[in-house]
């Protein structure tokens, strides 16, 4: 394998395409947001609460809600790439957590059959090879459940750990990220940081400017070595 690569300068056409792509991500986010909140307001006015919706409308609210959360994630990632993202405040994380929790509450009212119809299991079949969940492992979990009974909010959380669907996975990641941020605001440490510390696993903080990593427990400093096998061909 060659240890050299060529640096290719981007053209104006490339930059225009990238700008158009970023604009499209932002626009899609706006559309999902409007669609979701308009639907929630309309159904709440008609039924009083979302939890009393018939199954078809529950599925619609749940699907659009998850799409909205995923679009927010996409916009945040683009902002990060552009260097214009700002850390979320505690109130923003609390709002995000409550929003996703309410959407999960709606999904918990769905029967398993309607849930699977709304969020099909992704057709990925190599999980056994890499010791990860996939279509087969998900279907094995589903085979032990009642398909015609509402899932339930608490049971939904357990199901999401085993369910292989990209949109649901991304939404759950946003949910746990917000939860960890709230926990950190209250205790000074994130959920995973606390988890590792309780088990004696070192946790490090990296300085983005210098690349220096600091052991949060001992204060020891470590600077990762840069790869020396990569060369730029001019």
JSON list of C-alpha atoms in Angstrom, two decimals, residues 29 133 156 159:
[
{"chain": "A", "resi": 29, "resn": "UNK", "atom": "CA", "xyz": [-34.75, 20.31, 8.86]},
{"chain": "A", "resi": 133, "resn": "UNK", "atom": "CA", "xyz": [-27.15, -6.33, 16.46]},
{"chain": "A", "resi": 156, "resn": "UNK", "atom": "CA", "xyz": [-39.90, 0.70, 24.36]},
{"chain": "A", "resi": 159, "resn": "UNK", "atom": "CA", "xyz": [-36.65, -2.59, 22.75]}
]
